[in-house]
PDB file of C-alpha atoms in Angstrom:
ATOM      1  CA  GLU A   1     -24.012  36.358  12.353  1.00 85.00           C
ATOM      2  CA  LEU A   2     -27.827  36.197  12.254  1.00 87.00           C
ATOM      3  CA  ALA A   3     -28.061  36.893  15.998  1.00 87.00           C
ATOM      4  CA  LEU A   4     -25.875  39.975  15.607  1.00 90.00           C
ATOM      5  CA  TYR A   5     -27.665  41.462  12.464  1.00 93.00           C
ATOM      6  CA  LEU A   6     -31.106  40.908  14.128  1.00 92.00           C
ATOM      7  CA  GLY A   7     -30.194  41.177  17.763  1.00 92.00           C
ATOM      8  CA  ILE A   8     -28.076  44.337  17.971  1.00 94.00           C
ATOM      9  CA  PRO A   9     -30.538  46.619  16.178  1.00 95.00           C
ATOM     10  CA  MET A  10     -33.301  44.987  18.170  1.00 93.00           C
ATOM     11  CA  ALA A  11     -31.567  45.592  21.474  1.00 93.00           C
ATOM     12  CA  LEU A  12     -30.968  49.267  20.743  1.00 94.00           C
ATOM     13  CA  ALA A  13     -34.546  49.760  19.643  1.00 94.00           C
ATOM     14  CA  CYS A  14     -35.777  47.832  22.734  1.00 91.00           C
ATOM     15  CA  LEU A  15     -33.754  50.182  24.942  1.00 91.00           C
ATOM     16  CA  VAL A  16     -35.221  53.254  23.305  1.00 92.00           C
ATOM     17  CA  GLY A  17     -38.758  51.850  23.351  1.00 90.00           C
ATOM     18  CA  SER A  18     -38.608  50.773  26.964  1.00 89.00           C
ATOM     19  CA  ARG A  19     -37.352  54.263  28.050  1.00 88.00           C
ATOM     20  CA  LEU A  20     -40.300  55.847  26.082  1.00 89.00           C
ATOM     21  CA  SER A  21     -42.795  53.432  27.522  1.00 88.00           C
ATOM     22  CA  THR A  22     -43.660  55.740  30.463  1.00 88.00           C
ATOM     23  CA  HIS A  23     -45.447  57.992  27.915  1.00 91.00           C
ATOM     24  CA  VAL A  24     -47.692  55.179  26.610  1.00 90.00           C
ATOM     25  CA  SER A  25     -50.940  54.251  28.451  1.00 90.00           C
ATOM     26  CA  GLU A  26     -51.413  50.754  29.851  1.00 88.00           C
ATOM     27  CA  ASP A  27     -54.303  50.030  27.530  1.00 88.00           C
ATOM     28  CA  ALA A  28     -52.203  51.126  24.439  1.00 89.00           C
ATOM     29  CA  MET A  29     -49.423  48.840  25.596  1.00 88.00           C
ATOM     30  CA  LEU A  30     -51.846  45.908  25.940  1.00 88.00           C
ATOM     31  CA  LEU A  31     -53.337  46.578  22.554  1.00 88.00           C
ATOM     32  CA  VAL A  32     -49.862  46.729  20.895  1.00 87.00           C
ATOM     33  CA  PHE A  33     -48.957  43.503  22.595  1.00 85.00           C
ATOM     34  CA  ALA A  34     -52.199  41.796  21.434  1.00 87.00           C
ATOM     35  CA  ALA A  35     -51.647  43.077  17.873  1.00 87.00           C
ATOM     36  CA  MET A  36     -48.070  41.846  17.825  1.00 86.00           C
ATOM     37  CA  ALA A  37     -49.125  38.413  19.211  1.00 84.00           C
ATOM     38  CA  LEU A  38     -51.954  38.139  16.667  1.00 87.00           C
ATOM     39  CA  VAL A  39     -49.573  38.835  13.792  1.00 86.00           C
ATOM     40  CA  ALA A  40     -47.055  36.319  15.158  1.00 82.00           C
ATOM     41  CA  SER A  41     -49.641  33.610  15.665  1.00 83.00           C
ATOM     42  CA  VAL A  42     -50.982  34.007  12.112  1.00 84.00           C
ATOM     43  CA  MET A  43     -47.507  33.861  10.750  1.00 81.00           C
ATOM     44  CA  MET A  44     -46.790  30.720  12.756  1.00 77.00           C
ATOM     45  CA  LEU A  45     -49.900  28.970  11.390  1.00 80.00           C
ATOM     46  CA  LEU A  46     -48.917  29.573   7.771  1.00 78.00           C
ATOM     47  CA  PRO A  47     -47.502  26.451   6.081  1.00 75.00           C
ATOM     48  CA  LYS A  48     -43.731  26.419   6.032  1.00 67.00           C
ATOM     49  CA  ARG A  49     -41.869  24.054   3.684  1.00 63.00           C
ATOM     50  CA  ASP A  50     -39.069  22.554   5.707  1.00 58.00           C
ATOM     51  CA  ALA A  51     -35.933  21.274   3.909  1.00 55.00           C
ATOM     52  CA  ALA A  52     -35.872  17.578   3.242  1.00 51.00           C
ATOM     53  CA  HIS A  53     -32.668  17.352   5.344  1.00 52.00           C
ATOM     54  CA  GLU A  54     -31.673  19.103   8.559  1.00 59.00           C
ATOM     55  CA  GLU A  55     -29.917  22.294   7.459  1.00 64.00           C
ATOM     56  CA  THR A  56     -26.747  23.289   9.257  1.00 66.00           C
ATOM     57  CA  LEU A  57     -25.694  26.762  10.224  1.00 66.00           C
ATOM     58  CA  GLU A  58     -23.347  26.864   7.182  1.00 69.00           C
ATOM     59  CA  ASP A  59     -26.397  26.343   4.906  1.00 71.00           C
ATOM     60  CA  VAL A  60     -28.236  29.442   6.169  1.00 77.00           C
ATOM     61  CA  ARG A  61     -28.432  32.551   3.972  1.00 85.00           C
ATOM     62  CA  PHE A  62     -30.413  35.620   4.833  1.00 87.00           C
ATOM     63  CA  SER A  63     -30.746  39.337   3.940  1.00 90.00           C
ATOM     64  CA  ARG A  64     -28.668  41.342   6.450  1.00 93.00           C
ATOM     65  CA  ALA A  65     -30.466  44.610   5.678  1.00 95.00           C
ATOM     66  CA  LEU A  66     -33.909  42.962   6.252  1.00 95.00           C
ATOM     67  CA  ALA A  67     -32.624  41.395   9.462  1.00 94.00           C
ATOM     68  CA  VAL A  68     -31.612  44.873  10.705  1.00 95.00           C
ATOM     69  CA  LEU A  69     -34.953  46.383   9.717  1.00 96.00           C
ATOM     70  CA  ILE A  70     -36.868  43.545  11.380  1.00 94.00           C
ATOM     71  CA  GLY A  71     -34.788  43.897  14.587  1.00 93.00           C
ATOM     72  CA  ALA A  72     -35.298  47.670  14.808  1.00 95.00           C
ATOM     73  CA  GLY A  73     -39.054  47.424  14.137  1.00 93.00           C
ATOM     74  CA  ILE A  74     -39.860  44.640  16.506  1.00 92.00           C
ATOM     75  CA  GLY A  75     -37.393  45.991  19.056  1.00 92.00           C
ATOM     76  CA  SER A  76     -39.048  49.395  19.239  1.00 92.00           C
ATOM     77  CA  LEU A  77     -42.483  47.818  19.856  1.00 90.00           C
ATOM     78  CA  SER A  78     -41.061  45.135  22.212  1.00 89.00           C
ATOM     79  CA  GLY A  79     -39.384  47.814  24.218  1.00 89.00           C
ATOM     80  CA  ILE A  80     -42.609  49.787  24.576  1.00 89.00           C
ATOM     81  CA  ILE A  81     -44.528  46.681  25.831  1.00 86.00           C
ATOM     82  CA  GLY A  82     -41.602  45.589  28.071  1.00 82.00           C
ATOM     83  CA  GLN A  83     -41.036  42.200  26.460  1.00 80.00           C
ATOM     84  CA  GLY A  84     -38.026  40.794  24.652  1.00 76.00           C
ATOM     85  CA  GLY A  85     -40.134  40.111  21.480  1.00 80.00           C
ATOM     86  CA  ALA A  86     -39.353  36.382  20.903  1.00 80.00           C
ATOM     87  CA  PHE A  87     -43.005  35.679  20.116  1.00 78.00           C
ATOM     88  CA  LEU A  88     -42.682  37.995  17.045  1.00 84.00           C
ATOM     89  CA  TYR A  89     -39.016  37.741  16.002  1.00 88.00           C
ATOM     90  CA  VAL A  90     -39.198  33.882  15.974  1.00 86.00           C
ATOM     91  CA  PRO A  91     -41.940  33.861  13.298  1.00 85.00           C
ATOM     92  CA  ALA A  92     -40.143  36.722  11.482  1.00 89.00           C
ATOM     93  CA  MET A  93     -36.963  34.575  11.372  1.00 91.00           C
ATOM     94  CA  LEU A  94     -38.969  31.595  10.163  1.00 86.00           C
ATOM     95  CA  TYR A  95     -41.150  33.193   7.567  1.00 86.00           C
ATOM     96  CA  ILE A  96     -39.583  36.448   6.466  1.00 89.00           C
ATOM     97  CA  LEU A  97     -35.829  35.560   6.658  1.00 91.00           C
ATOM     98  CA  SER A  98     -36.533  31.866   5.810  1.00 86.00           C
ATOM     99  CA  ILE A  99     -34.323  30.479   8.592  1.00 87.00           C
ATOM    100  CA  PRO A 100     -34.740  26.755   9.326  1.00 83.00           C
ATOM    101  CA  THR A 101     -36.813  25.961  12.519  1.00 78.00           C
ATOM    102  CA  ARG A 102     -34.119  24.480  14.637  1.00 78.00           C
ATOM    103  CA  ILE A 103     -31.617  27.185  13.737  1.00 83.00           C
ATOM    104  CA  THR A 104     -34.255  29.811  14.478  1.00 86.00           C
ATOM    105  CA  ILE A 105     -34.848  28.258  17.873  1.00 81.00           C
ATOM    106  CA  GLY A 106     -31.101  28.204  18.674  1.00 82.00           C
ATOM    107  CA  SER A 107     -30.527  31.766  17.336  1.00 87.00           C
ATOM    108  CA  ALA A 108     -33.573  33.023  19.284  1.00 88.00           C
ATOM    109  CA  LEU A 109     -31.781  32.552  22.562  1.00 87.00           C
ATOM    110  CA  ALA A 110     -28.889  34.854  21.555  1.00 90.00           C
ATOM    111  CA  VAL A 111     -31.330  37.474  20.198  1.00 92.00           C
ATOM    112  CA  GLY A 112     -33.500  37.184  23.275  1.00 89.00           C
ATOM    113  CA  ILE A 113     -30.600  37.754  25.627  1.00 91.00           C
ATOM    114  CA  LEU A 114     -29.817  40.982  23.763  1.00 91.00           C
ATOM    115  CA  SER A 115     -33.304  42.283  23.460  1.00 90.00           C
ATOM    116  CA  ALA A 116     -34.449  41.240  26.957  1.00 87.00           C
ATOM    117  CA  GLY A 117     -31.298  42.686  28.482  1.00 89.00           C
ATOM    118  CA  ALA A 118     -31.978  45.959  26.705  1.00 90.00           C
ATOM    119  CA  VAL A 119     -35.561  46.081  27.916  1.00 87.00           C
ATOM    120  CA  LEU A 120     -34.349  45.377  31.463  1.00 87.00           C
ATOM    121  CA  LEU A 121     -31.874  48.174  31.300  1.00 89.00           C
ATOM    122  CA  GLY A 122     -34.442  50.586  29.946  1.00 87.00           C
ATOM    123  CA  ARG A 123     -37.058  49.582  32.537  1.00 87.00           C
ATOM    124  CA  LEU A 124     -34.512  49.814  35.479  1.00 86.00           C
ATOM    125  CA  GLY A 125     -34.585  53.558  35.117  1.00 79.00           C
ATOM    126  CA  THR A 126     -38.357  53.875  34.912  1.00 82.00           C
ATOM    127  CA  GLU A 127     -39.031  51.766  38.073  1.00 82.00           C
ATOM    128  CA  GLN A 128     -41.605  49.431  36.250  1.00 82.00           C
ATOM    129  CA  ILE A 129     -40.225  46.134  37.492  1.00 86.00           C
ATOM    130  CA  PRO A 130     -42.157  44.188  40.220  1.00 88.00           C
ATOM    131  CA  TRP A 131     -39.091  42.410  41.521  1.00 91.00           C
ATOM    132  CA  LEU A 132     -40.801  39.583  43.419  1.00 94.00           C
ATOM    133  CA  GLU A 133     -43.099  38.545  40.544  1.00 93.00           C
ATOM    134  CA  ALA A 134     -40.261  38.867  38.042  1.00 88.00           C
ATOM    135  CA  GLY A 135     -38.005  36.644  40.140  1.00 92.00           C
ATOM    136  CA  LEU A 136     -40.753  33.976  40.350  1.00 96.00           C
ATOM    137  CA  VAL A 137     -41.196  34.099  36.554  1.00 92.00           C
ATOM    138  CA  VAL A 138     -37.405  33.708  36.024  1.00 89.00           C
ATOM    139  CA  VAL A 139     -37.300  30.618  38.158  1.00 95.00           C
ATOM    140  CA  GLY A 140     -40.172  29.131  36.150  1.00 94.00           C
ATOM    141  CA  VAL A 141     -38.488  30.043  32.834  1.00 89.00           C
ATOM    142  CA  ILE A 142     -35.236  28.430  33.893  1.00 92.00           C
ATOM    143  CA  ILE A 143     -36.965  25.159  34.803  1.00 94.00           C
ATOM    144  CA  GLY A 144     -39.248  25.244  31.759  1.00 91.00           C
ATOM    145  CA  SER A 145     -36.546  26.031  29.345  1.00 87.00           C
ATOM    146  CA  GLN A 146     -34.499  22.907  30.416  1.00 90.00           C
ATOM    147  CA  VAL A 147     -37.546  20.657  29.966  1.00 90.00           C
ATOM    148  CA  GLY A 148     -38.410  22.403  26.642  1.00 84.00           C
ATOM    149  CA  THR A 149     -34.939  21.954  25.217  1.00 83.00           C
ATOM    150  CA  ALA A 150     -34.972  18.238  26.008  1.00 85.00           C
ATOM    151  CA  LEU A 151     -38.503  17.809  24.458  1.00 83.00           C
ATOM    152  CA  SER A 152     -37.855  19.931  21.357  1.00 79.00           C
ATOM    153  CA  GLN A 153     -35.199  17.492  20.129  1.00 80.00           C
ATOM    154  CA  ARG A 154     -37.799  14.752  20.025  1.00 84.00           C
ATOM    155  CA  THR A 155     -40.628  16.858  18.668  1.00 83.00           C
ATOM    156  CA  PRO A 156     -41.544  17.246  15.065  1.00 85.00           C
ATOM    157  CA  ARG A 157     -40.801  20.811  13.689  1.00 76.00           C
ATOM    158  CA  VAL A 158     -44.371  21.428  12.447  1.00 80.00           C
ATOM    159  CA  PHE A 159     -45.790  20.560  15.899  1.00 85.00           C
ATOM    160  CA  LEU A 160     -43.376  23.000  17.505  1.00 80.00           C
ATOM    161  CA  ARG A 161     -44.441  25.819  15.230  1.00 76.00           C
ATOM    162  CA  ARG A 162     -48.158  25.082  15.698  1.00 82.00           C
ATOM    163  CA  ALA A 163     -47.954  24.669  19.390  1.00 84.00           C
ATOM    164  CA  LEU A 164     -46.142  28.037  19.733  1.00 80.00           C
ATOM    165  CA  ALA A 165     -48.773  29.622  17.467  1.00 83.00           C
ATOM    166  CA  VAL A 166     -51.684  28.394  19.608  1.00 87.00           C
ATOM    167  CA  VAL A 167     -50.049  29.719  22.809  1.00 85.00           C
ATOM    168  CA  ILE A 168     -49.396  33.007  21.278  1.00 81.00           C
ATOM    169  CA  LEU A 169     -52.864  33.347  19.730  1.00 86.00           C
ATOM    170  CA  GLY A 170     -54.424  32.413  23.096  1.00 87.00           C
ATOM    171  CA  THR A 171     -52.285  35.118  24.768  1.00 83.00           C
ATOM    172  CA  ALA A 172     -53.381  37.689  22.079  1.00 83.00           C
ATOM    173  CA  VAL A 173     -57.088  36.874  22.578  1.00 87.00           C
ATOM    174  CA  LYS A 174     -56.878  37.012  26.403  1.00 87.00           C
ATOM    175  CA  ILE A 175     -55.110  40.358  26.272  1.00 83.00           C
ATOM    176  CA  ALA A 176     -57.497  41.877  23.746  1.00 83.00           C
ATOM    177  CA  MET A 177     -60.439  40.731  25.831  1.00 86.00           C
ATOM    178  CA  SER A 178     -59.034  42.263  28.901  1.00 85.00           C
ATOM    179  CA  VAL A 179     -58.746  45.740  27.240  1.00 81.00           C
ATOM    180  CA  ALA A 180     -62.092  45.591  25.365  1.00 70.00           C
ATOM    181  CA  PRO A 181     -64.883  47.730  26.916  1.00 67.00           C
TER     182      PRO A 181
END
């Protein structure tokens, strides 16, 4: 249910944003990406009180209207920058919708498939995909996701959030520095 209320509006907005991306300068795209990554990393570094016990999917409650708004907002920006938006919708799920960490991580895959698929469809018509480089990244992601899945089950939740925050923050700084005059 969470993946649908967040993922479908996000996918639709990603599709629209990716089609409109040809009208946005490269520097503007990089600045939007850096700003989104900065917001995400700050959110991920905020303290989050985890439940004393592992919550199950049946325990999860969230605002459907807020999930739709978050999906549409993040999706439109993600479509413009050509990225599925996981670095921002994961913290939004954790801190705004108050979804438990492990359920967020599991739901993020479904949302990511929807949003990344929509960005791909939008970008196909605009000829903005470097196929060789994209293929190499996909191979790396497939291998890395298998390793990450195995490691995440043995890693404390707070470490997972902080490690992701550091990676996202580093990315934001690097991108911002590449655009700065």
